[in-house]
mmCIF file of C-alpha atoms in Angstrom:
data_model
loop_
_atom_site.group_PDB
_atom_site.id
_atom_site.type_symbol
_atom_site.label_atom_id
_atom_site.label_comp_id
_atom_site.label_asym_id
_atom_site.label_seq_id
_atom_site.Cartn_x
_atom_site.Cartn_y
_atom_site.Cartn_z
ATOM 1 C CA UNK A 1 133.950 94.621 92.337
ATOM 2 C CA UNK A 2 132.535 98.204 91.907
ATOM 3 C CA UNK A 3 129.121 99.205 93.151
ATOM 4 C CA UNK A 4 128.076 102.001 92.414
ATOM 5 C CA UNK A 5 125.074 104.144 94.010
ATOM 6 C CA UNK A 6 124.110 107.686 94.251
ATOM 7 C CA UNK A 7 123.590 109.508 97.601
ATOM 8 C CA UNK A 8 121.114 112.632 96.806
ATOM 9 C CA UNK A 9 120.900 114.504 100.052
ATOM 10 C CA UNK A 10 116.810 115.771 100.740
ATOM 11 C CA UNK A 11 118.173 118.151 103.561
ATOM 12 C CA UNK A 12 120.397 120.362 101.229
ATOM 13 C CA UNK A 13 118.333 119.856 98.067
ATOM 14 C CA UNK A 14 116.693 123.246 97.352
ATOM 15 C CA UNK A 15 114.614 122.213 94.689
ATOM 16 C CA UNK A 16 115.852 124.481 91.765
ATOM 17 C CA UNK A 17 115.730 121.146 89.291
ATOM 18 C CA UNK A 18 119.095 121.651 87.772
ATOM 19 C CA UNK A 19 119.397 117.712 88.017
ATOM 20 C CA UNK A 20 116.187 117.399 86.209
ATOM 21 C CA UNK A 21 117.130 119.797 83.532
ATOM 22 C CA UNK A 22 120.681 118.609 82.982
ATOM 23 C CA UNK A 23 118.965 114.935 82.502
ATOM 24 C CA UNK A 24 116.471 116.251 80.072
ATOM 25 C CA UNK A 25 119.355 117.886 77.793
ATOM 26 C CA UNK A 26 121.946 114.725 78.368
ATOM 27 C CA UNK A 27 119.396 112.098 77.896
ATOM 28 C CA UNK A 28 116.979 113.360 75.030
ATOM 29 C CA UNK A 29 113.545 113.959 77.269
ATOM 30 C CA UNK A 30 110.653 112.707 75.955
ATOM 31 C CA UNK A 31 108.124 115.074 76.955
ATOM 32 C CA UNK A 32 105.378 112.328 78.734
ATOM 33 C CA UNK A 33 108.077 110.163 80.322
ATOM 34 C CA UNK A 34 110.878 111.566 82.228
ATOM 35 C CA UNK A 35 114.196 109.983 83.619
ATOM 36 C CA UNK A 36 114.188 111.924 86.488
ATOM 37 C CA UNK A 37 111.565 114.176 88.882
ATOM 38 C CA UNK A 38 111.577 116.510 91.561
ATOM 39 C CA UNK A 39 108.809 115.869 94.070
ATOM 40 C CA UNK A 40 107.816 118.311 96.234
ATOM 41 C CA UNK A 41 105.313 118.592 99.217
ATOM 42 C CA UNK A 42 104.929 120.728 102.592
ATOM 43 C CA UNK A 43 106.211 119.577 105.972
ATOM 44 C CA UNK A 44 105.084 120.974 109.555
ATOM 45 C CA UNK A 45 101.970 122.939 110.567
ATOM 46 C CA UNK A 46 101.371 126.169 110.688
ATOM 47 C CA UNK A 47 103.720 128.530 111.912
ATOM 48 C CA UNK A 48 106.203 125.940 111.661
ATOM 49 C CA UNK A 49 106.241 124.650 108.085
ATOM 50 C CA UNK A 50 108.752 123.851 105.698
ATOM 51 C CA UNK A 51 109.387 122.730 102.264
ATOM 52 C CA UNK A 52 110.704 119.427 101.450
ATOM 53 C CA UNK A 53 111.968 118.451 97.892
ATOM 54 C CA UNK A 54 112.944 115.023 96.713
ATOM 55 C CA UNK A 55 114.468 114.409 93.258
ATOM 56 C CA UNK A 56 113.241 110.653 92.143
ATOM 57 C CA UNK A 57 115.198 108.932 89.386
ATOM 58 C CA UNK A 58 115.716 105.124 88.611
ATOM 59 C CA UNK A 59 117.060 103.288 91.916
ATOM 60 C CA UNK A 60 118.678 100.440 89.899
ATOM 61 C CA UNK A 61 117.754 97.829 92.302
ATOM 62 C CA UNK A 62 120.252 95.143 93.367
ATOM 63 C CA UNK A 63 116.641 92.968 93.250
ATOM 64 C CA UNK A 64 114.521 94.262 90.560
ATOM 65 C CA UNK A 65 111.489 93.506 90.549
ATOM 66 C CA UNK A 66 110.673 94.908 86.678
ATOM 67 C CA UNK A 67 113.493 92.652 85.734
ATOM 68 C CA UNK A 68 111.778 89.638 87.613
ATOM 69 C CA UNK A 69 108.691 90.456 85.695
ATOM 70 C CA UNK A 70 109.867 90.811 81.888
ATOM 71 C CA UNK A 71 112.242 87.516 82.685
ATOM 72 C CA UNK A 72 108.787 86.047 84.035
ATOM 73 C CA UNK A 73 106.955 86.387 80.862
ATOM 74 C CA UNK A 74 109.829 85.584 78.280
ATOM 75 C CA UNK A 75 110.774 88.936 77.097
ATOM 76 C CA UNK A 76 113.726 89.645 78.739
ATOM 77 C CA UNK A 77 113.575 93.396 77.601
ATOM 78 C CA UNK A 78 115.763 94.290 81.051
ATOM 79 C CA UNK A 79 119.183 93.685 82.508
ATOM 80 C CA UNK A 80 121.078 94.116 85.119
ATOM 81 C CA UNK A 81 125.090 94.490 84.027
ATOM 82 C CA UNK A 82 127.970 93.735 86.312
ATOM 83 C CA UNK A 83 127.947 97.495 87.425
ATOM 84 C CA UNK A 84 124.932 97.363 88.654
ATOM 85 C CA UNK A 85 123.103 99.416 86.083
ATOM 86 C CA UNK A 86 119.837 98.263 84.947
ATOM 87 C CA UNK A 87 118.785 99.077 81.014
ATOM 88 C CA UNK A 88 116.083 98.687 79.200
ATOM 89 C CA UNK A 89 116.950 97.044 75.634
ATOM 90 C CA UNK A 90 113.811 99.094 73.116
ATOM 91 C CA UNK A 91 114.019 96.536 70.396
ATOM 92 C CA UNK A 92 113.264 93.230 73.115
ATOM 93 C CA UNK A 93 110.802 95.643 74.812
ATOM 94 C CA UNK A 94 107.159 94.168 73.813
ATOM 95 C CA UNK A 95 105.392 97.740 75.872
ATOM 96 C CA UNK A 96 103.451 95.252 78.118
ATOM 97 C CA UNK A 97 104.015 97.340 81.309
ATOM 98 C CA UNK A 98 104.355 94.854 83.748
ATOM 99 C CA UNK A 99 107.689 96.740 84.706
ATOM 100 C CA UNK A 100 105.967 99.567 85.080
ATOM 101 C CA UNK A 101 103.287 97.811 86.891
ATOM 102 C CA UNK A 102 105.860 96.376 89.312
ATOM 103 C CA UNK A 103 108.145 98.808 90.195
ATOM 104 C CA UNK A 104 107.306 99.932 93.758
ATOM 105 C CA UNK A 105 108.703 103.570 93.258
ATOM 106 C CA UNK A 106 106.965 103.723 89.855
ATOM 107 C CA UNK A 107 109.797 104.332 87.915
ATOM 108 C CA UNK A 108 109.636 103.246 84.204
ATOM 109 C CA UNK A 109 107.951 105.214 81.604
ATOM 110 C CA UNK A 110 105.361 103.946 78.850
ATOM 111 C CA UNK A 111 106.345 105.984 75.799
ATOM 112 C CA UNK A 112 103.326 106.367 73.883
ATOM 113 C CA UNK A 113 104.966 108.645 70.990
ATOM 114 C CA UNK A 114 108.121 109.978 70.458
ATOM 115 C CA UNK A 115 106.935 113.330 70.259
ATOM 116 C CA UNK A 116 109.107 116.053 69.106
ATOM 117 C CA UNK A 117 110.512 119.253 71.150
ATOM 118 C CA UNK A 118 107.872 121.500 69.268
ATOM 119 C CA UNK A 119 104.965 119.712 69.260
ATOM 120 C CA UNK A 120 103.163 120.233 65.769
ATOM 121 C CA UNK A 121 106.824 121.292 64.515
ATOM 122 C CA UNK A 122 108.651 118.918 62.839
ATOM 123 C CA UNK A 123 111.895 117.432 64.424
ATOM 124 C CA UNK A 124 114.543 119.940 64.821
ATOM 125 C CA UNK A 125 118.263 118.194 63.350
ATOM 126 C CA UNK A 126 119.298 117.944 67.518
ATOM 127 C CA UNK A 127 116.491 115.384 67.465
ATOM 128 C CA UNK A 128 117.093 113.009 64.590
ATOM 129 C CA UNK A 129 117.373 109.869 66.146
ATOM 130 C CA UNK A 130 118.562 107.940 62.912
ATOM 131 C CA UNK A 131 121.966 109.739 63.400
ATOM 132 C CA UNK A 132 124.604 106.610 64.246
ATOM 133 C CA UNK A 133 126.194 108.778 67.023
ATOM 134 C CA UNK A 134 122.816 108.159 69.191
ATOM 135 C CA UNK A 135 123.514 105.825 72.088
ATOM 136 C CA UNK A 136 121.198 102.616 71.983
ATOM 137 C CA UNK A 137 119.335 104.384 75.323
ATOM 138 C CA UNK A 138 118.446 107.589 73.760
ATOM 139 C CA UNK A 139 116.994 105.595 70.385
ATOM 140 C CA UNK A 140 113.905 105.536 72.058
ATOM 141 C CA UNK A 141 111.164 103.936 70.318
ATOM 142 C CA UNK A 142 107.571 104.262 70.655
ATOM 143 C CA UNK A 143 104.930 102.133 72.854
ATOM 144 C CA UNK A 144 107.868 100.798 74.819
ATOM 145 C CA UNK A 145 109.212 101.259 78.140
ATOM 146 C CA UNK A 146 112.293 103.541 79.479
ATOM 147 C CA UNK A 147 113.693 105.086 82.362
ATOM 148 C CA UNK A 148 117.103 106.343 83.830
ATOM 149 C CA UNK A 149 120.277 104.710 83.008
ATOM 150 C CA UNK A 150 122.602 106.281 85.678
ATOM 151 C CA UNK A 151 123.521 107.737 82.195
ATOM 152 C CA UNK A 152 124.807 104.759 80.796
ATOM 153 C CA UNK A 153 126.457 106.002 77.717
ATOM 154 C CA UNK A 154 128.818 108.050 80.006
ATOM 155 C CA UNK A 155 129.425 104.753 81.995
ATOM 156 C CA UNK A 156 129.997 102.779 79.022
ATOM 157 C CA UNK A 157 132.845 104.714 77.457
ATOM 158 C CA UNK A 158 135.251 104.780 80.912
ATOM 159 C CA UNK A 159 134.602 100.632 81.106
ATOM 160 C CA UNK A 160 135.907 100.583 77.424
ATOM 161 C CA UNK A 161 138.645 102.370 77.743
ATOM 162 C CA UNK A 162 139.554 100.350 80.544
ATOM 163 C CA UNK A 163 138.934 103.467 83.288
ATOM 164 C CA UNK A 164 135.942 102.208 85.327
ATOM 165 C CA UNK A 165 138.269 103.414 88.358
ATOM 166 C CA UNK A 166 137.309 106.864 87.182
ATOM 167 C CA UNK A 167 133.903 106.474 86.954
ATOM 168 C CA UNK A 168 132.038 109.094 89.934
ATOM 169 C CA UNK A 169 135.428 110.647 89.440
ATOM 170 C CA UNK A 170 135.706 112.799 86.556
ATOM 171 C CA UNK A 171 132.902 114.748 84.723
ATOM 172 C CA UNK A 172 132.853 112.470 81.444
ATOM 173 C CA UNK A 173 132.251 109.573 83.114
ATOM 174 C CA UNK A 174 129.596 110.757 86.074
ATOM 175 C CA UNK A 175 125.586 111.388 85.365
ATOM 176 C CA UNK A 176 125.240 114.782 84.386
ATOM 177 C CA UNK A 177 122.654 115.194 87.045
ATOM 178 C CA UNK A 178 125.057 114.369 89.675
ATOM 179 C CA UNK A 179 127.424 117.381 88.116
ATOM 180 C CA UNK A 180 125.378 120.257 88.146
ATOM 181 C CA UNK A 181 124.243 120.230 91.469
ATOM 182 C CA UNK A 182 124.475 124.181 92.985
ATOM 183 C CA UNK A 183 124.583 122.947 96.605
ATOM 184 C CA UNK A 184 126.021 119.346 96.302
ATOM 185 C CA UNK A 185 123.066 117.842 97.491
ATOM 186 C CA UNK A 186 123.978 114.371 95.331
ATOM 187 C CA UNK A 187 126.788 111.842 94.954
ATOM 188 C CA UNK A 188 127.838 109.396 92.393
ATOM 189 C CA UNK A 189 130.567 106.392 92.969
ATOM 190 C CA UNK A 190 131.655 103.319 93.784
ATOM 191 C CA UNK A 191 130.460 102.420 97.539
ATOM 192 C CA UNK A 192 132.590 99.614 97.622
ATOM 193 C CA UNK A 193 135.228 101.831 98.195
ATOM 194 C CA UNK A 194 135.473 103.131 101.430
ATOM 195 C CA UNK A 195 136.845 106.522 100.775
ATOM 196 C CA UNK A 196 134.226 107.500 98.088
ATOM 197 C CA UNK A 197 131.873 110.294 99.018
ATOM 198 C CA UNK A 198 128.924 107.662 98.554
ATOM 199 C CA UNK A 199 130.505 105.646 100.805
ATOM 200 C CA UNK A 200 131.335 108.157 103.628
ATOM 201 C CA UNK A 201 127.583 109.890 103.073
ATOM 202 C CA UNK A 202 125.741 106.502 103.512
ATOM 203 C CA UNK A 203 127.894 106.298 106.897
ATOM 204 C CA UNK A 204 128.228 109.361 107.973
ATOM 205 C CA UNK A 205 124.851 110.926 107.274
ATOM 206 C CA UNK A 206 122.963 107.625 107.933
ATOM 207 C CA UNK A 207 121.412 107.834 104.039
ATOM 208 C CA UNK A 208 118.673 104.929 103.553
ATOM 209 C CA UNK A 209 116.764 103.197 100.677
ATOM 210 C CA UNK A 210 113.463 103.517 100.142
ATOM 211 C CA UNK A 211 110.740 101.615 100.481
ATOM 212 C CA UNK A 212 112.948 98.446 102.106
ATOM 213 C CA UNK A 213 109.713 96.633 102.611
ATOM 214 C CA UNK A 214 110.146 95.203 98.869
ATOM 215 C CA UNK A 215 113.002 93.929 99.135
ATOM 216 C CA UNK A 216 114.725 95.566 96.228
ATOM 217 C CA UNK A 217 117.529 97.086 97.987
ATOM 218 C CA UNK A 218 118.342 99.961 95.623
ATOM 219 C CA UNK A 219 121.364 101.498 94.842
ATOM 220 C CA UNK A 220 120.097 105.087 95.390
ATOM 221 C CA UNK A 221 120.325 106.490 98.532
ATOM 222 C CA UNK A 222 118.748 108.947 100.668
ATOM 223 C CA UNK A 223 119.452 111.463 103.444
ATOM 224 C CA UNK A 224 116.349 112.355 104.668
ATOM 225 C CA UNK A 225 114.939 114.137 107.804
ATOM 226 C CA UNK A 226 115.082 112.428 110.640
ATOM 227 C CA UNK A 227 117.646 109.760 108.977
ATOM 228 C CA UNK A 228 117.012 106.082 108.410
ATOM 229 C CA UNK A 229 113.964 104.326 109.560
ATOM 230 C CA UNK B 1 81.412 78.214 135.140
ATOM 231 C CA UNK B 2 79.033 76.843 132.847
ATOM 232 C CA UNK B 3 78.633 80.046 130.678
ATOM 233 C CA UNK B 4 82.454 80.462 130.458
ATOM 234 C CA UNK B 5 83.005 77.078 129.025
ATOM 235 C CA UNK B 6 80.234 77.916 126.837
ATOM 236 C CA UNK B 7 81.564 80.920 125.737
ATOM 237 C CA UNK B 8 85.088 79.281 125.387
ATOM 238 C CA UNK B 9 84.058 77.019 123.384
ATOM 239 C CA UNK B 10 81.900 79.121 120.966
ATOM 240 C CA UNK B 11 85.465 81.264 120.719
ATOM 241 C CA UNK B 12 87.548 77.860 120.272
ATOM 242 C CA UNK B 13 84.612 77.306 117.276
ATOM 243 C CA UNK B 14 84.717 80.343 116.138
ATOM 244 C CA UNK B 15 88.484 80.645 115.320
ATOM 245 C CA UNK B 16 88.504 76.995 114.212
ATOM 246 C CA UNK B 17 86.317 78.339 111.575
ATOM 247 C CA UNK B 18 87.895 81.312 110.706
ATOM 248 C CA UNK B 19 91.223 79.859 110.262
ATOM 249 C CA UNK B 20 89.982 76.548 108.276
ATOM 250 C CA UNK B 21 88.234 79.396 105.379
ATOM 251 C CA UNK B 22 91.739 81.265 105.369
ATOM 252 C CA UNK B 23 93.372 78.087 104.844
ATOM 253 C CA UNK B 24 91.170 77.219 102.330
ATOM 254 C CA UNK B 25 91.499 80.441 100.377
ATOM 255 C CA UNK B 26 94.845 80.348 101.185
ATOM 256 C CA UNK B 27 94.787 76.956 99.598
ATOM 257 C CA UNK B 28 92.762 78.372 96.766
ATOM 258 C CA UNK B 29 94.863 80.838 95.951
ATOM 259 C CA UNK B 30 97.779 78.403 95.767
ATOM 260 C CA UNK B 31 96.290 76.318 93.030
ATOM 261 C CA UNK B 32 94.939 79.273 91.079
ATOM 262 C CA UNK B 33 98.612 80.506 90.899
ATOM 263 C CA UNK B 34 100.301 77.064 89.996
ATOM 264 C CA UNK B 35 96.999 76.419 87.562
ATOM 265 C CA UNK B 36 97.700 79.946 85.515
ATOM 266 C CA UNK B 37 101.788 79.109 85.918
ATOM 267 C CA UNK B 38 101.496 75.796 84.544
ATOM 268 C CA UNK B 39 98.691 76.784 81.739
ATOM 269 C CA UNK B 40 95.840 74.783 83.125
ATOM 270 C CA UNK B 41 93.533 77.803 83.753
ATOM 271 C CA UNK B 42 93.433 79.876 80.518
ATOM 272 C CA UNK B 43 94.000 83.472 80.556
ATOM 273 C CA UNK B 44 95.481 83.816 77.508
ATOM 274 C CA UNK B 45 98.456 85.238 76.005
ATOM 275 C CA UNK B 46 98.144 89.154 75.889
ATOM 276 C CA UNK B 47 100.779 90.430 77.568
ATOM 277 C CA UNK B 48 99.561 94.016 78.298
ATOM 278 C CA UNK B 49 97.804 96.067 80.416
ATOM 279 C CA UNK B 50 94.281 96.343 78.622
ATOM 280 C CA UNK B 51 91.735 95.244 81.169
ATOM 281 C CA UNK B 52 89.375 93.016 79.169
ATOM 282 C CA UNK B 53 92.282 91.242 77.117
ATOM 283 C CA UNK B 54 95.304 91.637 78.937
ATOM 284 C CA UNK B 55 96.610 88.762 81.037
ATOM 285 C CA UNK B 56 97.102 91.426 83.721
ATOM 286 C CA UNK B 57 93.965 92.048 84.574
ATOM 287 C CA UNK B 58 92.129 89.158 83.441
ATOM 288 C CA UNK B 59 94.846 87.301 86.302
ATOM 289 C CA UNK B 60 93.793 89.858 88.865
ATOM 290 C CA UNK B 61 90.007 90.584 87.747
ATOM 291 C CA UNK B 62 88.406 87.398 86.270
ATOM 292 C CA UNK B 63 90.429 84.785 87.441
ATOM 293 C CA UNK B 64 91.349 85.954 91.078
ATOM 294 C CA UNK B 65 88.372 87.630 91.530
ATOM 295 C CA UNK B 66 89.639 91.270 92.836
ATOM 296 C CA UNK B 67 87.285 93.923 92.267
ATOM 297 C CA UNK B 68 88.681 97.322 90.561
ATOM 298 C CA UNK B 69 88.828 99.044 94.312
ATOM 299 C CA UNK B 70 91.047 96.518 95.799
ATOM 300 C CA UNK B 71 93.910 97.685 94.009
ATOM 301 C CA UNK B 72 92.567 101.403 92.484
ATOM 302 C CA UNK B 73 91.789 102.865 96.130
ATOM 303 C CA UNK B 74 94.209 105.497 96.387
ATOM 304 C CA UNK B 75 93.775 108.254 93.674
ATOM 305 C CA UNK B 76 95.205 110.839 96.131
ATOM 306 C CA UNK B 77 98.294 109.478 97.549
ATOM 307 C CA UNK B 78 99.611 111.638 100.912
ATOM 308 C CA UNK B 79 101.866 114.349 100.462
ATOM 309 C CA UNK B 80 105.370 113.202 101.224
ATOM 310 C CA UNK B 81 104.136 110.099 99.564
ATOM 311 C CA UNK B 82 107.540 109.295 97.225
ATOM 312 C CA UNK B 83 106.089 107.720 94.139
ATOM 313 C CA UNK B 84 107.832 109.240 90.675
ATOM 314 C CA UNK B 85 104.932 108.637 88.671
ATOM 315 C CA UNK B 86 102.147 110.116 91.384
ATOM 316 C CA UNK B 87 101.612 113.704 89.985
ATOM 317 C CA UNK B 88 100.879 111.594 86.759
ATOM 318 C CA UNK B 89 98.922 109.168 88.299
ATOM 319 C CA UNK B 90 96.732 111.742 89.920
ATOM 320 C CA UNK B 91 96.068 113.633 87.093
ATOM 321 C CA UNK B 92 94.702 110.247 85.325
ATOM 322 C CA UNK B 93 92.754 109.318 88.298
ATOM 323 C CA UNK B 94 90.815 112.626 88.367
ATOM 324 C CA UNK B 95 90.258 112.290 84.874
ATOM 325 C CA UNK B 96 92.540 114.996 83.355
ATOM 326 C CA UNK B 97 94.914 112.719 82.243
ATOM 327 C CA UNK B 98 94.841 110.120 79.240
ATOM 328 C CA UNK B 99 92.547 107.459 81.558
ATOM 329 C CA UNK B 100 90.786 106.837 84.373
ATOM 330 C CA UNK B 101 92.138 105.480 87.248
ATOM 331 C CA UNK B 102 95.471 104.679 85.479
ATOM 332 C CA UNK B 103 98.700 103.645 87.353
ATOM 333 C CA UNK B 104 97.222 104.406 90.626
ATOM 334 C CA UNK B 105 98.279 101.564 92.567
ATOM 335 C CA UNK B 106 100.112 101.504 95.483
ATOM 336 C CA UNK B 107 102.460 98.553 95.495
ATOM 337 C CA UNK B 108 102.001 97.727 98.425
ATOM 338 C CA UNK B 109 98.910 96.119 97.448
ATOM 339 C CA UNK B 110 101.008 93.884 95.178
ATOM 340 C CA UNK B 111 103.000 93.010 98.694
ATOM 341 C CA UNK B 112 100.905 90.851 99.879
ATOM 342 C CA UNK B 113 100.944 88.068 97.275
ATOM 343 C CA UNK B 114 104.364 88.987 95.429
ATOM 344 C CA UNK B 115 106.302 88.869 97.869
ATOM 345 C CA UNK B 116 109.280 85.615 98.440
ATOM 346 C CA UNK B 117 107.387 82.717 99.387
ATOM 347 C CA UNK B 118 103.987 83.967 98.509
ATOM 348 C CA UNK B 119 101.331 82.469 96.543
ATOM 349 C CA UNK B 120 101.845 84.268 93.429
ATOM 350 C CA UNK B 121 105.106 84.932 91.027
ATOM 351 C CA UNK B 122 108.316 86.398 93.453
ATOM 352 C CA UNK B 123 108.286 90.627 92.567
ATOM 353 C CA UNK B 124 109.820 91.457 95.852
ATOM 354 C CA UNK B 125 112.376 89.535 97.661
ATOM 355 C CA UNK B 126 111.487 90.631 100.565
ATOM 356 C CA UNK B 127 114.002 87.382 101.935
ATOM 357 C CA UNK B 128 117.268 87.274 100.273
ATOM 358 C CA UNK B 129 117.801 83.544 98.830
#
């Protein structure tokens, strides 16, 4: 069965935020709550410093915990499919936040509003979200709860056509933030297979999760400085 | 002699005590937990965040007894700190935000009691069943 991860390596990522853009334009960005981030902070002292830059998305944990707290409470807004990808359903979504209150890498995003590109401008035709050829993930509703879908709707379309074997392998059916990296500082496929470039990063440059302590065990890697802890 | 069997004993006493209140919390904590699972202690059924209605906090505030600072302590997390939401959070904790003090926990306070085999709901399986 496929697994499949992302590798995003901290040591060649430059910080230019193509992968943030690219998710933005693919995924439909709600101004207040974005899919994916670029943090960025200052390493070293003085002479020797450096910058370090770390793009944050969802980690679609093999345990989630945001899934173990809508299930809790009855909503059952969030799932888990047999790819691995976790999704957010809008119309089960109640907006209590306990996912967002859970997640220990503070993922998910409260929408308030569904604000428009323009703000004060009304919603240019790009943005009508009544349109039928809107994936279910980019309908997104207000006062619920969303986040990254390892672009889902890309995903989705190589699993019907019966090409899942493709998927990490050809642009239609990769995230777009995983294409449009300058410096190939992020991977996208199946680490069940052994010759994937997930697989062979995770080895060969010791990538780890984050935050192991909570037992979540995400399926987003990282190379990082000074490798795995 | 004398005032080292003294002093042994005071220590023996001492930790006899100590670990007979954790226990008891401990013990407390338990029954809270099942009581609020099972519907015997009342904390209604807002499921939401607001923190005089919301089972959230009227769990953690009323019924547990946790003050606002044991889980809001760290409005400025450290820098290579890798939380996605902390720019946000920080910028509701200093008030320039949409709230105060918004989102600004650090799970790891959750840890503690949400973790497998602790007293409250599983979050983190931090042991694989």
């Amino acid at each position: 069965m496929s697994k499949f991860v992302r590798v995003i390596d901290t040591k060649r990522c430059m910080g230019c935020r193509s992968c943030v853009a690219a998710c933005h334009v693919e995924n439909h960005l709600t101004p207040d709550s974005p899919w994916n981030v670029m943090m960025e902070y200052e390493v070293g002292s003085y002479p020797n410093v450096g910058r370090q830059f770390t793009t944050m998305n969802c980690m679609h944990c093999e345990n989630p915990p945001c899934k173990l707290a809508c299930d809790a409470i009855g909503v059952k807004a969030i799932s888990k499919n047999e790819f691995g990808v976790v999704l957010i359903d809008y119309n089960k979504c109640i907006g209590c936040q306990y996912c967002v209150a859970t997640c220990p890498y503070g993922v998910p995003q409260y929408n308030e509003s569904v604000s428009n590109l323009y703000p004060g401008a009304e919603a240019t035709p790009a943005e009508d979200r009544s349109k039928g050829t809107w994936h279910a993930t980019h309908k997104k509703k207000e006062k619920t709860v969303q986040k990254c879908t390892f672009c889902w709707h890309k995903l989705e379309k190589a699993v019907e056509k019966g090409e899942d074997h493709l998927i990490g392998k050809v642009p239609e059916y990769t995230p777009t933030c995983d294409l449009v990296c300058p410096v190939e500082a992020r991977v996208f496929g199946d680490i069940e297979d052994p010759n994937s470039a997930p697989a062979q990063w995770v080895g060969r440059k010791k990538a780890a999760q984050l935050k192991k302590e909570f037992g979540t065990r995400p399926q987003v890697y990282y190379v990082l400085e000074g490798g795995d802890y | 002699m004398k005032r080292f069997t003294i002093m042994a004993l005071l220590a023996v006493g001492t930790l006899l005590m100590a670990g007979t209140v954790l226990a008891a919390e401990a013990t407390d904590l338990d029954d809270i937990a099942e009581g609020i699972r099972n519907g015997d202690i009342d904390v209604g059924k807002r499921y939401d965040m607001n923190k005089n209605k919301g089972r959230y906090h009227l769990i953690h505030s009323e019924t547990i007894g946790l003050d606002c600072e044991s889980c809001h302590v760290a409005p400025k997390f450290a820098p290579d700190y890798l939380l996605f939401n902390k720019d946000n959070a920080e910028a509701k904790a200093t008030g320039h935000g949409k709230g105060p003090k918004a989102d600004v926990v650090d799970r790891s306070v959750c840890l503690g009691c949400h973790k497998t085999n602790g007293v409250a709901t599983t979050w983190y399986r931090t042991v694989d069943k």
